Amino acid sequence: MIHSFARAGLLLSCATIAFPALAETAPTAAAIAESAAAEGGPQIIVTGDVLYSNQINALKSPTPIIDVPQSLSITTADQIVRQGFDSIGDIVLYTPGVTNSQGEGHRDSVVFRGVRSTADFFVDGVRDDVQYFRGLYNLEQVEILRGPNALLFGRGGTGGILNRVTKKGVVGENFVGYRGSVDTFGAFDIWADVNLATSENSALRINAAYEDLNNHRDLFDGEQIGINPTFRAELGSATTIDLSYEYVDHERFVDRGIPTGADGTPVRAFKRITFGDPDNNFSTFTAHVLRATVQHAFSDSLKGNLTASWGDYDKAYSNFFPVGFDPATNVVAIDGYVDTTQRKNLVLSGNLIGEFATGGIGHTLIVGGEFIDTSNNNDRFNAVFDTAVADGRRADVEFFSAERPLALRGGIGTLADGRTTNVAFTALNDDTEADLTVFSAYLQDEIRLADWLRVVVGARFDSFDITVLDNRNGAVRTRTDDKVSPRLGLILKPQPNLSIYTSYSESFLPRSGEQFSDINPPNDALDPDTFSNLEAGVKWDIYPGLALTGAVFEIEQSSPQVSDTNPDTLDVINSKIRGFEAQLQGQVTDWWFLTTGYSYLDGKQQSRTGPTGLRVRELPEHMFSIWNNFQATDRL
């Protein structure tokens, strides 16, 4: 469908409502905590905006936000509903220091402090690095931590990470909730949340969603389906088991955007043109994910957890997109390819968390390990235009008039010179099979030297082993990287609701990249990219429920690259990004909720032999966001 006018989105949301046949609406975190305390149930601590219920979360330890020497932001399920969020990208818009990249129209792509990532995503602390658009329907909260930190997350996380905390069964409760929304483009979604107490010590919870996609762009449509049944069982007072299965099925039109002009900015005259084929610009994604977590309290001061996650993923995306534009002739160059990925991923992780004192000095010690086994098959076929072949030019690019609609449909198009072209995805570009094994071990100690002084110190060892088979020629290449990543932090607490901190952390990204596709020569001989983060900040809980945070930071990236002029030498390309972030979030009054943030970012790129002082890409200098919610009455 072609939309002939722009329309602003209007979200109509239905808050969670209970059915009379069941108990009341889904309880809040605070309500669950109060109920557990009253009934002598498992220990649940609500600290600031974070619910810790003996489950894995991004921090892996029950540390209050105010005592974490790192910038982080929390978006709760309540905020997701109140602000009408329906994607990770919506949440990112309200997070300082973080912005969205296009993601080629088929995946989440987040730029953490100037470092783009399509793989630094986690679910309940477990890596979720397949490229797709993640849903929000089954989430308790979304945690965004900024700055490299391999100690807790391993490889990647080069600018930060995003962790989704999923909803779990609530023992002893029966409730049903739902959300429905529609916007003026015709897009709508329906979410359902059902919790059933299956016994005194167990509960089944099912979250499901259907989303119909539409927006202001021609041709765009799609649908997303997700269902996530979970089961929780309490085996006595010390042990809890959580089991989960999630099925995801997505299909959408892939819109790669508009070409840029000579000044490097999008050509505004083309903002209403979709440069694609309505039949061949699409993305499909299916996933089956099983998760199991066992948590056990050995004593009041020693707890442990084990998590197993297995996922089977199948993705395909096909697209035509603009790669050049001639303003003199109004002609745009169109390229295209189809890419498929099949991935199976096994993650086993465990943590021991102990709290003890030595000579009057308190410790919160985390000892953990992780094992990852991944098999990844990927292929790509480039487009072949028969007219380009006949003309003896590059076969995967042809030239069309920049008009609405683009004269390309079903693989048949009319070129700018009037000829008819036929195009098919027949030129094999890549066909690889990758096997990845990662073993990690880490240790961290949060040391309380005094009520006003705390130190965080730790390190992680990662052994990253990858083998890639190139099916085009049978070549097999391997690469092993062993890295130790430290973390240091110092927290001063002049008063209980105020902390001043400084921290240093590191991370790395192997040469195979985020999606394990490139260890061909000469990249197979290169060391990983390394990242370091030096940060200082302040966190102030103005009063319960309202917090002000701010930080200054410097990220340094070092990337060894083969020299363009001499393949026998290396150019180490360094980037340095400095910035400032501030965020005020919380309940200002009983009837006024506020979240606002600002960030300033500046970054330079330099190489040993090339130009220096180039600004890092996708680095907005200033970002500001604000959102207010005024509760006029109990129902409005």
Tab-separated table of N, CA and C in Angstrom, residues 127-267:
chain	number	residue	atom	x	y	z
A	127	ARG	N	23.785	-14.971	26.692
A	127	ARG	CA	24.028	-14.351	25.382
A	127	ARG	C	22.923	-14.685	24.386
A	128	ASP	N	22.493	-13.632	23.649
A	128	ASP	CA	21.439	-13.738	22.632
A	128	ASP	C	21.913	-12.944	21.414
A	129	ASP	N	22.848	-13.527	20.631
A	129	ASP	CA	23.567	-12.742	19.631
A	129	ASP	C	23.104	-12.946	18.198
A	130	VAL	N	21.993	-13.641	17.982
A	130	VAL	CA	21.447	-13.768	16.632
A	130	VAL	C	20.849	-12.419	16.225
A	131	GLN	N	20.891	-12.125	14.931
A	131	GLN	CA	20.410	-10.832	14.452
A	131	GLN	C	18.917	-10.901	14.127
A	132	TYR	N	18.107	-10.212	14.936
A	132	TYR	CA	16.669	-10.124	14.689
A	132	TYR	C	16.105	-8.987	15.524
A	133	PHE	N	14.816	-8.695	15.329
A	133	PHE	CA	14.142	-7.690	16.149
A	133	PHE	C	13.526	-8.388	17.362
A	134	ARG	N	13.952	-7.993	18.554
A	134	ARG	CA	13.518	-8.643	19.780
A	134	ARG	C	12.218	-8.036	20.293
A	135	GLY	N	11.327	-8.889	20.769
A	135	GLY	CA	10.053	-8.434	21.299
A	135	GLY	C	10.154	-8.027	22.758
A	136	LEU	N	9.122	-7.341	23.236
A	136	LEU	CA	9.073	-6.871	24.624
A	136	LEU	C	7.949	-7.523	25.418
A	137	TYR	N	7.181	-8.384	24.795
A	137	TYR	CA	5.923	-8.862	25.374
A	137	TYR	C	6.104	-9.676	26.651
A	138	ASN	N	7.262	-10.292	26.844
A	138	ASN	CA	7.460	-11.202	27.971
A	138	ASN	C	8.506	-10.709	28.960
A	139	LEU	N	8.657	-9.387	29.067
A	139	LEU	CA	9.766	-8.843	29.846
A	139	LEU	C	9.322	-8.243	31.168
A	140	GLU	N	10.144	-8.487	32.188
A	140	GLU	CA	10.012	-7.819	33.478
A	140	GLU	C	10.690	-6.458	33.429
A	141	GLN	N	11.837	-6.403	32.742
A	141	GLN	CA	12.548	-5.146	32.593
A	141	GLN	C	13.644	-5.300	31.547
A	142	VAL	N	14.150	-4.156	31.087
A	142	VAL	CA	15.277	-4.105	30.155
A	142	VAL	C	16.396	-3.319	30.822
A	143	GLU	N	17.582	-3.897	30.839
A	143	GLU	CA	18.738	-3.287	31.484
A	143	GLU	C	19.771	-2.935	30.412
A	144	ILE	N	20.184	-1.682	30.374
A	144	ILE	CA	21.215	-1.241	29.435
A	144	ILE	C	22.412	-0.758	30.237
A	145	LEU	N	23.524	-1.484	30.128
A	145	LEU	CA	24.767	-1.121	30.801
A	145	LEU	C	25.718	-0.544	29.766
A	146	ARG	N	26.341	0.570	30.095
A	146	ARG	CA	27.173	1.283	29.135
A	146	ARG	C	28.647	1.198	29.526
A	147	GLY	N	29.472	1.018	28.495
A	147	GLY	CA	30.901	0.856	28.693
A	147	GLY	C	31.320	-0.596	28.559
A	148	PRO	N	32.504	-0.881	27.970
A	148	PRO	CA	32.995	-2.253	27.843
A	148	PRO	C	33.132	-2.917	29.207
A	149	ASN	N	32.736	-4.191	29.296
A	149	ASN	CA	32.832	-4.907	30.567
A	149	ASN	C	32.809	-6.404	30.282
A	150	ALA	N	33.941	-6.960	29.882
A	150	ALA	CA	33.999	-8.379	29.537
A	150	ALA	C	33.910	-9.271	30.763
A	151	LEU	N	34.186	-8.737	31.969
A	151	LEU	CA	34.191	-9.591	33.144
A	151	LEU	C	32.843	-10.282	33.327
A	152	LEU	N	31.764	-9.551	33.166
A	152	LEU	CA	30.445	-10.124	33.382
A	152	LEU	C	29.850	-10.744	32.129
A	153	PHE	N	30.321	-10.319	30.942
A	153	PHE	CA	29.623	-10.715	29.720
A	153	PHE	C	30.504	-11.396	28.686
A	154	GLY	N	31.791	-11.439	28.898
A	154	GLY	CA	32.649	-12.089	27.930
A	154	GLY	C	32.914	-11.221	26.718
A	155	ARG	N	33.287	-11.873	25.615
A	155	ARG	CA	33.658	-11.160	24.386
A	155	ARG	C	32.542	-10.213	23.964
A	156	GLY	N	32.901	-9.202	23.176
A	156	GLY	CA	31.909	-8.232	22.734
A	156	GLY	C	31.607	-7.254	23.853
A	157	GLY	N	30.384	-6.755	23.881
A	157	GLY	CA	30.052	-5.737	24.862
A	157	GLY	C	30.995	-4.570	24.755
A	158	THR	N	31.408	-4.259	23.527
A	158	THR	CA	32.506	-3.322	23.313
A	158	THR	C	32.151	-1.882	23.632
A	159	GLY	N	30.877	-1.554	23.635
A	159	GLY	CA	30.451	-0.231	24.052
A	159	GLY	C	29.421	-0.297	25.157
A	160	GLY	N	28.902	-1.504	25.385
A	160	GLY	CA	27.869	-1.729	26.378
A	160	GLY	C	27.075	-2.965	26.005
A	161	ILE	N	26.071	-3.287	26.828
A	161	ILE	CA	25.222	-4.451	26.547
A	161	ILE	C	23.776	-4.116	26.890
A	162	LEU	N	22.866	-4.905	26.339
A	162	LEU	CA	21.441	-4.787	26.646
A	162	LEU	C	20.945	-6.148	27.105
A	163	ASN	N	20.401	-6.207	28.309
A	163	ASN	CA	19.921	-7.453	28.904
A	163	ASN	C	18.413	-7.388	29.105
A	164	ARG	N	17.709	-8.407	28.603
A	164	ARG	CA	16.265	-8.508	28.814
A	164	ARG	C	15.996	-9.508	29.937
A	165	VAL	N	15.272	-9.069	30.955
A	165	VAL	CA	14.891	-9.939	32.064
A	165	VAL	C	13.459	-10.394	31.823
A	166	THR	N	13.255	-11.697	31.679
A	166	THR	CA	11.936	-12.218	31.317
A	166	THR	C	11.066	-12.453	32.550
A	167	LYS	N	9.772	-12.493	32.311
A	167	LYS	CA	8.811	-12.765	33.370
A	167	LYS	C	8.862	-14.244	33.746
A	168	LYS	N	8.766	-14.505	35.038
A	168	LYS	CA	8.766	-15.869	35.557
A	168	LYS	C	7.440	-16.156	36.258
A	169	GLY	N	7.175	-17.418	36.474
A	169	GLY	CA	5.969	-17.791	37.195
A	169	GLY	C	5.960	-17.216	38.602
A	170	VAL	N	4.781	-16.789	39.057
A	170	VAL	CA	4.611	-16.239	40.404
A	170	VAL	C	3.852	-17.269	41.230
A	171	VAL	N	4.526	-17.884	42.177
A	171	VAL	CA	3.932	-18.941	42.986
A	171	VAL	C	2.843	-18.367	43.884
A	172	GLY	N	1.716	-19.060	43.964
A	172	GLY	CA	0.627	-18.654	44.841
A	172	GLY	C	-0.278	-17.581	44.285
A	173	GLU	N	-0.142	-17.233	43.017
A	173	GLU	CA	-0.956	-16.171	42.420
A	173	GLU	C	-1.662	-16.683	41.166
A	174	ASN	N	-2.885	-16.181	40.944
A	174	ASN	CA	-3.608	-16.385	39.695
A	174	ASN	C	-3.967	-15.015	39.131
A	175	PHE	N	-3.558	-14.743	37.926
A	175	PHE	CA	-3.941	-13.470	37.314
A	175	PHE	C	-3.863	-13.572	35.797
A	176	VAL	N	-4.589	-12.679	35.150
A	176	VAL	CA	-4.560	-12.551	33.696
A	176	VAL	C	-4.406	-11.079	33.370
A	177	GLY	N	-3.509	-10.767	32.468
A	177	GLY	CA	-3.341	-9.395	32.017
A	177	GLY	C	-3.262	-9.355	30.513
A	178	TYR	N	-3.557	-8.213	29.961
A	178	TYR	CA	-3.407	-8.066	28.518
A	178	TYR	C	-3.119	-6.621	28.173
A	179	ARG	N	-2.562	-6.421	26.977
A	179	ARG	CA	-2.340	-5.094	26.427
A	179	ARG	C	-2.742	-5.117	24.970
A	180	GLY	N	-3.427	-4.086	24.550
A	180	GLY	CA	-3.750	-3.921	23.145
A	180	GLY	C	-3.412	-2.514	22.714
A	181	SER	N	-2.866	-2.358	21.515
A	181	SER	CA	-2.553	-1.027	21.023
A	181	SER	C	-2.749	-0.973	19.518
A	182	VAL	N	-3.046	0.220	19.018
A	182	VAL	CA	-3.200	0.445	17.587
A	182	VAL	C	-2.709	1.849	17.286
A	183	ASP	N	-2.123	2.048	16.104
A	183	ASP	CA	-1.708	3.392	15.738
A	183	ASP	C	-2.372	3.817	14.436
A	184	THR	N	-2.149	5.051	14.048
A	184	THR	CA	-2.868	5.611	12.906
A	184	THR	C	-2.360	5.099	11.567
A	185	PHE	N	-1.296	4.306	11.561
A	185	PHE	CA	-0.868	3.662	10.324
A	185	PHE	C	-1.549	2.310	10.134
A	186	GLY	N	-2.299	1.873	11.145
A	186	GLY	CA	-2.973	0.590	11.066
A	186	GLY	C	-2.238	-0.537	11.749
A	187	ALA	N	-1.050	-0.282	12.275
A	187	ALA	CA	-0.332	-1.307	13.021
A	187	ALA	C	-1.030	-1.542	14.359
A	188	PHE	N	-1.025	-2.790	14.818
A	188	PHE	CA	-1.644	-3.086	16.109
A	188	PHE	C	-0.930	-4.273	16.740
A	189	ASP	N	-1.106	-4.409	18.052
A	189	ASP	CA	-0.569	-5.577	18.740
A	189	ASP	C	-1.487	-5.973	19.873
A	190	ILE	N	-1.400	-7.238	20.254
A	190	ILE	CA	-2.145	-7.801	21.376
A	190	ILE	C	-1.176	-8.647	22.185
A	191	TRP	N	-1.046	-8.329	23.467
A	191	TRP	CA	-0.210	-9.102	24.372
A	191	TRP	C	-1.097	-9.735	25.446
A	192	ALA	N	-0.758	-10.941	25.858
A	192	ALA	CA	-1.478	-11.622	26.930
A	192	ALA	C	-0.483	-12.175	27.941
A	193	ASP	N	-0.877	-12.142	29.214
A	193	ASP	CA	-0.026	-12.603	30.310
A	193	ASP	C	-0.911	-13.362	31.291
A	194	VAL	N	-0.722	-14.683	31.386
A	194	VAL	CA	-1.559	-15.544	32.228
A	194	VAL	C	-0.669	-16.268	33.223
A	195	ASN	N	-0.992	-16.177	34.501
A	195	ASN	CA	-0.259	-16.881	35.550
A	195	ASN	C	-1.227	-17.773	36.313
A	196	LEU	N	-0.879	-19.052	36.442
A	196	LEU	CA	-1.720	-20.022	37.137
A	196	LEU	C	-0.904	-20.703	38.227
A	197	ALA	N	-1.431	-20.706	39.441
A	197	ALA	CA	-0.800	-21.435	40.532
A	197	ALA	C	-1.153	-22.908	40.377
A	198	THR	N	-0.193	-23.723	39.965
A	198	THR	CA	-0.455	-25.139	39.715
A	198	THR	C	-0.381	-25.977	40.984
A	199	SER	N	0.225	-25.440	42.032
A	199	SER	CA	0.247	-26.073	43.346
A	199	SER	C	0.693	-25.024	44.345
A	200	GLU	N	0.851	-25.430	45.600
A	200	GLU	CA	1.312	-24.474	46.598
A	200	GLU	C	2.735	-24.001	46.323
A	201	ASN	N	3.493	-24.807	45.583
A	201	ASN	CA	4.905	-24.496	45.381
A	201	ASN	C	5.295	-24.354	43.912
A	202	SER	N	4.323	-24.187	43.027
A	202	SER	CA	4.672	-24.089	41.612
A	202	SER	C	3.673	-23.201	40.886
A	203	ALA	N	4.097	-22.709	39.731
A	203	ALA	CA	3.238	-21.832	38.931
A	203	ALA	C	3.618	-21.949	37.463
A	204	LEU	N	2.599	-21.844	36.618
A	204	LEU	CA	2.774	-21.806	35.170
A	204	LEU	C	2.394	-20.414	34.688
A	205	ARG	N	3.267	-19.814	33.899
A	205	ARG	CA	2.985	-18.479	33.359
A	205	ARG	C	3.185	-18.509	31.847
A	206	ILE	N	2.228	-17.958	31.119
A	206	ILE	CA	2.290	-17.938	29.661
A	206	ILE	C	2.153	-16.501	29.184
A	207	ASN	N	3.156	-16.043	28.467
A	207	ASN	CA	3.091	-14.751	27.789
A	207	ASN	C	3.051	-14.997	26.288
A	208	ALA	N	2.193	-14.259	25.602
A	208	ALA	CA	2.051	-14.419	24.157
A	208	ALA	C	1.767	-13.065	23.531
A	209	ALA	N	2.139	-12.932	22.257
A	209	ALA	CA	1.929	-11.660	21.567
A	209	ALA	C	1.745	-11.898	20.079
A	210	TYR	N	0.885	-11.069	19.501
A	210	TYR	CA	0.765	-10.976	18.044
A	210	TYR	C	0.883	-9.506	17.678
A	211	GLU	N	1.765	-9.200	16.725
A	211	GLU	CA	1.973	-7.818	16.306
A	211	GLU	C	1.857	-7.726	14.790
A	212	ASP	N	0.991	-6.846	14.321
A	212	ASP	CA	0.842	-6.560	12.898
A	212	ASP	C	1.553	-5.243	12.615
A	213	LEU	N	2.481	-5.246	11.665
A	213	LEU	CA	3.382	-4.116	11.453
A	213	LEU	C	2.935	-3.239	10.291
A	214	ASN	N	3.076	-1.941	10.471
A	214	ASN	CA	2.831	-0.970	9.410
A	214	ASN	C	3.467	0.348	9.837
A	215	ASN	N	3.790	1.202	8.870
A	215	ASN	CA	4.302	2.527	9.203
A	215	ASN	C	4.078	3.472	8.030
A	216	HIS	N	4.781	4.606	8.023
A	216	HIS	CA	4.556	5.642	7.029
A	216	HIS	C	5.225	5.354	5.695
A	217	ARG	N	6.015	4.293	5.596
A	217	ARG	CA	6.763	4.004	4.376
A	217	ARG	C	5.965	3.103	3.442
A	218	ASP	N	6.071	3.371	2.120
A	218	ASP	CA	5.447	2.513	1.127
A	218	ASP	C	5.924	1.070	1.296
A	219	LEU	N	5.039	0.135	1.063
A	219	LEU	CA	5.315	-1.295	0.996
A	219	LEU	C	5.527	-1.957	2.355
A	220	PHE	N	5.811	-1.190	3.392
A	220	PHE	CA	6.181	-1.818	4.661
A	220	PHE	C	4.984	-2.516	5.299
A	221	ASP	N	5.189	-3.765	5.679
A	221	ASP	CA	4.219	-4.508	6.473
A	221	ASP	C	4.942	-5.700	7.091
A	222	GLY	N	4.216	-6.491	7.860
A	222	GLY	CA	4.812	-7.665	8.475
A	222	GLY	C	4.038	-8.084	9.703
A	223	GLU	N	4.480	-9.162	10.311
A	223	GLU	CA	3.864	-9.630	11.544
A	223	GLU	C	4.904	-10.328	12.406
A	224	GLN	N	4.678	-10.269	13.708
A	224	GLN	CA	5.548	-10.913	14.681
A	224	GLN	C	4.688	-11.703	15.652
A	225	ILE	N	5.077	-12.944	15.884
A	225	ILE	CA	4.374	-13.823	16.809
A	225	ILE	C	5.374	-14.325	17.841
A	226	GLY	N	4.985	-14.284	19.096
A	226	GLY	CA	5.830	-14.819	20.148
A	226	GLY	C	4.988	-15.490	21.217
A	227	ILE	N	5.452	-16.616	21.715
A	227	ILE	CA	4.783	-17.284	22.830
A	227	ILE	C	5.852	-17.852	23.755
A	228	ASN	N	5.663	-17.635	25.058
A	228	ASN	CA	6.695	-17.989	26.024
A	228	ASN	C	6.066	-18.563	27.289
A	229	PRO	N	5.804	-19.884	27.326
A	229	PRO	CA	5.367	-20.509	28.574
A	229	PRO	C	6.562	-20.736	29.503
A	230	THR	N	6.374	-20.453	30.777
A	230	THR	CA	7.417	-20.679	31.776
A	230	THR	C	6.813	-21.413	32.964
A	231	PHE	N	7.652	-22.170	33.657
A	231	PHE	CA	7.194	-22.931	34.817
A	231	PHE	C	8.187	-22.728	35.939
A	232	ARG	N	7.679	-22.409	37.117
A	232	ARG	CA	8.528	-22.244	38.301
A	232	ARG	C	8.094	-23.223	39.378
A	233	ALA	N	9.086	-23.874	39.985
A	233	ALA	CA	8.823	-24.785	41.099
A	233	ALA	C	9.786	-24.469	42.230
A	234	GLU	N	9.242	-24.379	43.442
A	234	GLU	CA	10.062	-24.162	44.630
A	234	GLU	C	10.211	-25.489	45.355
A	235	LEU	N	11.425	-26.012	45.380
A	235	LEU	CA	11.707	-27.289	46.023
A	235	LEU	C	12.212	-27.015	47.432
A	236	GLY	N	11.282	-26.768	48.322
A	236	GLY	CA	11.659	-26.358	49.654
A	236	GLY	C	11.943	-24.871	49.691
A	237	SER	N	12.529	-24.426	50.789
A	237	SER	CA	12.774	-22.995	50.965
A	237	SER	C	14.075	-22.532	50.325
A	238	ALA	N	14.917	-23.470	49.864
A	238	ALA	CA	16.252	-23.082	49.407
A	238	ALA	C	16.467	-23.232	47.907
A	239	THR	N	15.591	-23.941	47.213
A	239	THR	CA	15.851	-24.259	45.808
A	239	THR	C	14.675	-23.857	44.935
A	240	THR	N	14.977	-23.213	43.825
A	240	THR	CA	13.966	-22.806	42.852
A	240	THR	C	14.412	-23.238	41.463
A	241	ILE	N	13.467	-23.775	40.694
A	241	ILE	CA	13.729	-24.179	39.313
A	241	ILE	C	12.821	-23.378	38.390
A	242	ASP	N	13.398	-22.813	37.340
A	242	ASP	CA	12.634	-22.119	36.303
A	242	ASP	C	12.884	-22.801	34.966
A	243	LEU	N	11.799	-23.168	34.281
A	243	LEU	CA	11.868	-23.766	32.953
A	243	LEU	C	11.133	-22.861	31.978
A	244	SER	N	11.676	-22.727	30.772
A	244	SER	CA	11.092	-21.798	29.808
A	244	SER	C	11.267	-22.324	28.389
A	245	TYR	N	10.236	-22.113	27.567
A	245	TYR	CA	10.330	-22.359	26.124
A	245	TYR	C	9.774	-21.125	25.420
A	246	GLU	N	10.504	-20.646	24.423
A	246	GLU	CA	10.013	-19.504	23.654
A	246	GLU	C	10.027	-19.836	22.170
A	247	TYR	N	8.895	-19.535	21.519
A	247	TYR	CA	8.781	-19.678	20.067
A	247	TYR	C	8.593	-18.292	19.472
A	248	VAL	N	9.394	-17.986	18.460
A	248	VAL	CA	9.347	-16.684	17.800
A	248	VAL	C	9.199	-16.911	16.301
A	249	ASP	N	8.288	-16.169	15.677
A	249	ASP	CA	8.072	-16.259	14.228
A	249	ASP	C	7.846	-14.846	13.701
A	250	HIS	N	8.799	-14.349	12.903
A	250	HIS	CA	8.732	-12.986	12.377
A	250	HIS	C	8.781	-13.005	10.856
A	251	GLU	N	8.052	-12.084	10.249
A	251	GLU	CA	8.166	-11.828	8.818
A	251	GLU	C	7.884	-10.354	8.590
A	252	ARG	N	8.729	-9.693	7.795
A	252	ARG	CA	8.549	-8.268	7.569
A	252	ARG	C	9.202	-7.847	6.254
A	253	PHE	N	8.738	-6.687	5.763
A	253	PHE	CA	9.369	-6.058	4.610
A	253	PHE	C	10.684	-5.427	5.059
A	254	VAL	N	11.723	-5.557	4.246
A	254	VAL	CA	13.028	-4.974	4.554
A	254	VAL	C	13.174	-3.654	3.809
A	255	ASP	N	13.261	-2.581	4.562
A	255	ASP	CA	13.416	-1.233	4.007
A	255	ASP	C	14.808	-0.741	4.359
A	256	ARG	N	15.680	-0.595	3.370
A	256	ARG	CA	17.065	-0.206	3.609
A	256	ARG	C	17.271	1.301	3.602
A	257	GLY	N	16.185	2.073	3.458
A	257	GLY	CA	16.327	3.513	3.540
A	257	GLY	C	16.621	4.161	2.204
A	258	ILE	N	17.142	5.386	2.263
A	258	ILE	CA	17.351	6.196	1.062
A	258	ILE	C	18.835	6.498	0.892
A	259	PRO	N	19.266	6.814	-0.346
A	259	PRO	CA	20.692	7.076	-0.582
A	259	PRO	C	21.139	8.398	0.021
A	260	THR	N	22.438	8.528	0.174
A	260	THR	CA	23.030	9.767	0.671
A	260	THR	C	23.596	10.573	-0.486
A	261	GLY	N	23.672	11.882	-0.266
A	261	GLY	CA	24.225	12.770	-1.274
A	261	GLY	C	25.708	12.991	-1.085
A	262	ALA	N	26.239	13.980	-1.797
A	262	ALA	CA	27.673	14.267	-1.744
A	262	ALA	C	28.118	14.711	-0.360
A	263	ASP	N	27.191	15.279	0.434
A	263	ASP	CA	27.550	15.742	1.773
A	263	ASP	C	27.455	14.637	2.817
A	264	GLY	N	27.127	13.417	2.379
A	264	GLY	CA	27.067	12.297	3.296
A	264	GLY	C	25.779	12.175	4.078
A	265	THR	N	24.809	13.042	3.828
A	265	THR	CA	23.522	12.983	4.519
A	265	THR	C	22.451	12.456	3.569
A	266	PRO	N	21.370	11.878	4.102
A	266	PRO	CA	20.309	11.350	3.240
A	266	PRO	C	19.719	12.432	2.337
A	267	VAL	N	19.381	12.049	1.110
A	267	VAL	CA	18.782	12.977	0.152
A	267	VAL	C	17.318	13.183	0.538
